PDB file of C-alpha atoms in Angstrom:
ATOM      1  CA  MET Z   1      78.136  -5.253  28.131  1.00 90.00           C
ATOM      2  CA  SER Z   2      81.873  -4.902  27.826  1.00 93.00           C
ATOM      3  CA  PHE Z   3      83.974  -4.434  30.928  1.00 95.00           C
ATOM      4  CA  GLU Z   4      84.562  -0.817  29.909  1.00 95.00           C
ATOM      5  CA  GLN Z   5      80.801  -0.260  29.613  1.00 96.00           C
ATOM      6  CA  VAL Z   6      80.306  -1.744  33.080  1.00 94.00           C
ATOM      7  CA  PHE Z   7      83.018   0.515  34.503  1.00 96.00           C
ATOM      8  CA  ASN Z   8      81.476   3.543  32.807  1.00 96.00           C
ATOM      9  CA  PHE Z   9      78.076   2.633  34.220  1.00 96.00           C
ATOM     10  CA  ALA Z  10      79.319   1.875  37.733  1.00 95.00           C
ATOM     11  CA  TYR Z  11      82.066   4.470  38.134  1.00 97.00           C
ATOM     12  CA  ARG Z  12      82.069   7.187  35.457  1.00 96.00           C
ATOM     13  CA  ASP Z  13      78.323   7.776  35.311  1.00 96.00           C
ATOM     14  CA  SER Z  14      77.372   7.388  38.976  1.00 95.00           C
ATOM     15  CA  LEU Z  15      80.008   6.959  41.674  1.00 97.00           C
ATOM     16  CA  ILE Z  16      82.575   9.475  40.390  1.00 98.00           C
ATOM     17  CA  PRO Z  17      80.037  12.318  39.947  1.00 97.00           C
ATOM     18  CA  GLN Z  18      78.717  11.652  43.458  1.00 97.00           C
ATOM     19  CA  LEU Z  19      82.214  11.707  44.951  1.00 98.00           C
ATOM     20  CA  LEU Z  20      83.127  14.868  43.031  1.00 97.00           C
ATOM     21  CA  THR Z  21      79.985  16.534  44.403  1.00 97.00           C
ATOM     22  CA  VAL Z  22      80.925  15.542  47.950  1.00 97.00           C
ATOM     23  CA  SER Z  23      84.475  16.819  47.363  1.00 97.00           C
ATOM     24  CA  ARG Z  24      83.108  20.237  46.401  1.00 97.00           C
ATOM     25  CA  GLN Z  25      81.115  20.282  49.640  1.00 97.00           C
ATOM     26  CA  ILE Z  26      83.825  19.163  52.074  1.00 98.00           C
ATOM     27  CA  GLY Z  27      87.020  19.773  50.100  1.00 98.00           C
ATOM     28  CA  ARG Z  28      88.937  17.459  47.817  1.00 97.00           C
ATOM     29  CA  GLU Z  29      91.835  16.798  50.194  1.00 97.00           C
ATOM     30  CA  LYS Z  30      89.493  15.946  53.049  1.00 98.00           C
ATOM     31  CA  LEU Z  31      87.504  13.544  50.859  1.00 98.00           C
ATOM     32  CA  VAL Z  32      90.662  11.810  49.623  1.00 98.00           C
ATOM     33  CA  GLU Z  33      91.912  11.396  53.194  1.00 97.00           C
ATOM     34  CA  MET Z  34      88.544  10.063  54.326  1.00 97.00           C
ATOM     35  CA  LEU Z  35      88.502   7.572  51.433  1.00 97.00           C
ATOM     36  CA  LYS Z  36      92.008   6.356  52.298  1.00 96.00           C
ATOM     37  CA  ASN Z  37      90.961   5.809  55.911  1.00 96.00           C
ATOM     38  CA  ALA Z  38      87.769   4.019  54.888  1.00 96.00           C
ATOM     39  CA  THR Z  39      89.632   1.892  52.346  1.00 93.00           C
ATOM     40  CA  ASP Z  40      92.167   0.876  54.966  1.00 92.00           C
ATOM     41  CA  GLU Z  41      89.437   0.058  57.495  1.00 92.00           C
ATOM     42  CA  ILE Z  42      87.393  -2.004  55.043  1.00 92.00           C
ATOM     43  CA  TRP Z  43      90.235  -3.964  53.440  1.00 90.00           C
ATOM     44  CA  PHE Z  44      92.312  -4.669  56.563  1.00 87.00           C
ATOM     45  CA  PRO Z  45      91.939  -7.072  58.349  1.00 77.00           C
ATOM     46  CA  THR Z  46      88.518  -8.221  57.124  1.00 76.00           C
ATOM     47  CA  ASP Z  47      87.695 -10.930  54.611  1.00 85.00           C
ATOM     48  CA  MET Z  48      86.775  -8.281  52.051  1.00 86.00           C
ATOM     49  CA  GLN Z  49      89.200  -9.625  49.445  1.00 86.00           C
ATOM     50  CA  ASN Z  50      87.582 -13.075  49.544  1.00 88.00           C
ATOM     51  CA  ARG Z  51      84.104 -11.567  49.252  1.00 89.00           C
ATOM     52  CA  PHE Z  52      85.232  -9.331  46.375  1.00 89.00           C
ATOM     53  CA  GLU Z  53      86.882 -12.202  44.502  1.00 89.00           C
ATOM     54  CA  ALA Z  54      83.814 -14.431  44.995  1.00 92.00           C
ATOM     55  CA  ASN Z  55      81.749 -12.062  42.843  1.00 91.00           C
ATOM     56  CA  LEU Z  56      84.124 -11.878  39.883  1.00 91.00           C
ATOM     57  CA  SER Z  57      83.713 -13.615  36.570  1.00 89.00           C
ATOM     58  CA  LYS Z  58      86.424 -15.994  35.414  1.00 87.00           C
ATOM     59  CA  GLY Z  59      88.073 -13.517  33.023  1.00 91.00           C
ATOM     60  CA  PHE Z  60      87.653 -10.420  35.171  1.00 94.00           C
ATOM     61  CA  TRP Z  61      91.290  -9.636  35.935  1.00 93.00           C
ATOM     62  CA  SER Z  62      92.521 -10.177  32.377  1.00 94.00           C
ATOM     63  CA  ASN Z  63      89.838  -7.770  31.151  1.00 95.00           C
ATOM     64  CA  VAL Z  64      90.621  -4.944  33.579  1.00 96.00           C
ATOM     65  CA  LEU Z  65      94.388  -5.277  34.153  1.00 97.00           C
ATOM     66  CA  ASP Z  66      97.405  -6.117  32.055  1.00 97.00           C
ATOM     67  CA  MET Z  67      99.913  -7.301  34.647  1.00 96.00           C
ATOM     68  CA  GLU Z  68     103.329  -8.878  34.272  1.00 97.00           C
ATOM     69  CA  THR Z  69     105.225 -10.692  37.028  1.00 97.00           C
ATOM     70  CA  LEU Z  70     108.793  -9.381  37.111  1.00 98.00           C
ATOM     71  CA  GLN Z  71     109.996 -11.381  40.104  1.00 97.00           C
ATOM     72  CA  LYS Z  72     108.386 -14.019  42.287  1.00 97.00           C
ATOM     73  CA  THR Z  73     110.170 -15.606  45.231  1.00 95.00           C
ATOM     74  CA  PRO Z  74     108.877 -16.510  48.704  1.00 91.00           C
ATOM     75  CA  ASP Z  75     110.223 -13.199  50.098  1.00 94.00           C
ATOM     76  CA  LEU Z  76     109.848 -10.853  47.120  1.00 96.00           C
ATOM     77  CA  ARG Z  77     107.227 -10.288  44.455  1.00 97.00           C
ATOM     78  CA  ILE Z  78     107.376  -7.537  41.873  1.00 98.00           C
ATOM     79  CA  TYR Z  79     104.581  -6.838  39.420  1.00 98.00           C
ATOM     80  CA  LYS Z  80     104.237  -4.375  36.572  1.00 98.00           C
ATOM     81  CA  VAL Z  81     100.746  -3.230  35.600  1.00 98.00           C
ATOM     82  CA  LYS Z  82     100.673  -1.813  32.076  1.00 98.00           C
ATOM     83  CA  ARG Z  83      96.909  -1.318  31.685  1.00 98.00           C
ATOM     84  CA  CYS Z  84      94.232  -0.671  34.296  1.00 98.00           C
ATOM     85  CA  LEU Z  85      90.602   0.009  33.514  1.00 98.00           C
ATOM     86  CA  TRP Z  86      90.117   1.717  36.891  1.00 98.00           C
ATOM     87  CA  ALA Z  87      92.945   4.151  36.137  1.00 98.00           C
ATOM     88  CA  LYS Z  88      91.562   4.858  32.671  1.00 98.00           C
ATOM     89  CA  THR Z  89      88.066   5.463  34.028  1.00 98.00           C
ATOM     90  CA  PHE Z  90      89.055   7.727  36.944  1.00 98.00           C
ATOM     91  CA  ARG Z  91      91.703   9.665  34.986  1.00 97.00           C
ATOM     92  CA  GLU Z  92      89.276  10.407  32.153  1.00 96.00           C
ATOM     93  CA  ALA Z  93      86.844  11.753  34.774  1.00 97.00           C
ATOM     94  CA  ASP Z  94      89.555  14.004  36.301  1.00 96.00           C
ATOM     95  CA  ALA Z  95      89.295  12.021  39.534  1.00 98.00           C
ATOM     96  CA  ALA Z  96      92.619  10.169  39.686  1.00 97.00           C
ATOM     97  CA  ASP Z  97      93.274  11.249  43.280  1.00 97.00           C
ATOM     98  CA  ILE Z  98      89.895   9.869  44.313  1.00 98.00           C
ATOM     99  CA  GLY Z  99      90.497   6.655  42.364  1.00 97.00           C
ATOM    100  CA  TYR Z 100      93.880   6.238  44.026  1.00 97.00           C
ATOM    101  CA  ALA Z 101      92.385   6.633  47.512  1.00 97.00           C
ATOM    102  CA  LEU Z 102      89.431   4.382  46.750  1.00 96.00           C
ATOM    103  CA  LEU Z 103      91.135   1.650  44.716  1.00 96.00           C
ATOM    104  CA  CYS Z 104      94.942   1.785  44.587  1.00 96.00           C
ATOM    105  CA  TYR Z 105      95.241   2.382  48.319  1.00 94.00           C
ATOM    106  CA  THR Z 106      93.615  -1.021  48.835  1.00 94.00           C
ATOM    107  CA  ASP Z 107      96.917  -2.664  47.886  1.00 95.00           C
ATOM    108  CA  TYR Z 108      98.603  -1.325  51.030  1.00 94.00           C
ATOM    109  CA  ALA Z 109      95.919  -2.728  53.355  1.00 92.00           C
ATOM    110  CA  LEU Z 110      95.986  -6.088  51.592  1.00 91.00           C
ATOM    111  CA  ALA Z 111      99.780  -6.245  51.839  1.00 93.00           C
ATOM    112  CA  ARG Z 112      99.666  -5.537  55.584  1.00 91.00           C
ATOM    113  CA  SER Z 113      96.958  -8.157  56.098  1.00 88.00           C
ATOM    114  CA  GLN Z 114      99.347 -10.702  54.541  1.00 88.00           C
ATOM    115  CA  ASN Z 115     102.376  -9.540  56.597  1.00 91.00           C
ATOM    116  CA  LYS Z 116     103.970  -7.930  53.575  1.00 94.00           C
ATOM    117  CA  LYS Z 117     105.289  -4.484  52.841  1.00 96.00           C
ATOM    118  CA  LEU Z 118     104.290  -2.750  49.617  1.00 97.00           C
ATOM    119  CA  GLU Z 119     106.541  -0.263  47.874  1.00 97.00           C
ATOM    120  CA  ARG Z 120     105.063   1.569  44.917  1.00 96.00           C
ATOM    121  CA  ASN Z 121     106.433   4.740  43.373  1.00 94.00           C
ATOM    122  CA  THR Z 122     104.532   4.749  40.103  1.00 96.00           C
ATOM    123  CA  THR Z 123     100.885   4.163  39.257  1.00 97.00           C
ATOM    124  CA  LEU Z 124      98.822   4.469  36.120  1.00 98.00           C
ATOM    125  CA  MET Z 125      96.213   6.226  38.250  1.00 97.00           C
ATOM    126  CA  GLN Z 126      98.728   8.994  39.027  1.00 95.00           C
ATOM    127  CA  GLY Z 127      99.673   9.410  35.367  1.00 96.00           C
ATOM    128  CA  HIS Z 128     102.738   7.195  35.089  1.00 97.00           C
ATOM    129  CA  ASP Z 129     103.156   4.739  32.215  1.00 97.00           C
ATOM    130  CA  CYS Z 130     102.822   1.728  34.552  1.00 98.00           C
ATOM    131  CA  CYS Z 131     102.385   0.613  38.142  1.00 98.00           C
ATOM    132  CA  ILE Z 132     105.287  -1.145  39.790  1.00 98.00           C
ATOM    133  CA  LEU Z 133     104.292  -3.048  42.923  1.00 98.00           C
ATOM    134  CA  LYS Z 134     107.060  -4.488  45.077  1.00 98.00           C
ATOM    135  CA  TYR Z 135     105.917  -6.780  47.893  1.00 97.00           C
ATOM    136  CA  THR Z 136     108.431  -7.927  50.490  1.00 97.00           C
ATOM    137  CA  LYS Z 137     107.789 -10.310  53.343  1.00 94.00           C
ATOM    138  CA  GLU Z 138     107.702  -8.623  56.737  1.00 86.00           C
ATOM    139  CA  ASP Z 139     109.512 -10.278  59.654  1.00 74.00           C
TER     140      ASP Z 139
END
């Protein structure tokens, strides 16, 4: 299976329809807020990132993201994501807000767990042409 087929199987054809059904029952805004809270709780301060990474194949990231490092110093890191299979999958399913809460919001919890601050004004998930992630070291 290609990575896109796996994403379609895991997200487009099962998880997204389930989440859309729940959103119709409790309201879309409430679901998105609940997902943000759950995402924050799961990804900070647990070892979730290590467990997630342990299950990935060697070429996983290069198959789901096209990311460029714009700046990398001890106190500042800036990345530009030009392609994201999660964004493609959730946007095509008209569930970008859910995808953002479930997946993109993870970046904020991970940044905090590493004593960093994340600034991000654009995301592919929200319809922009790229994601710009700016991580600064917190004092």
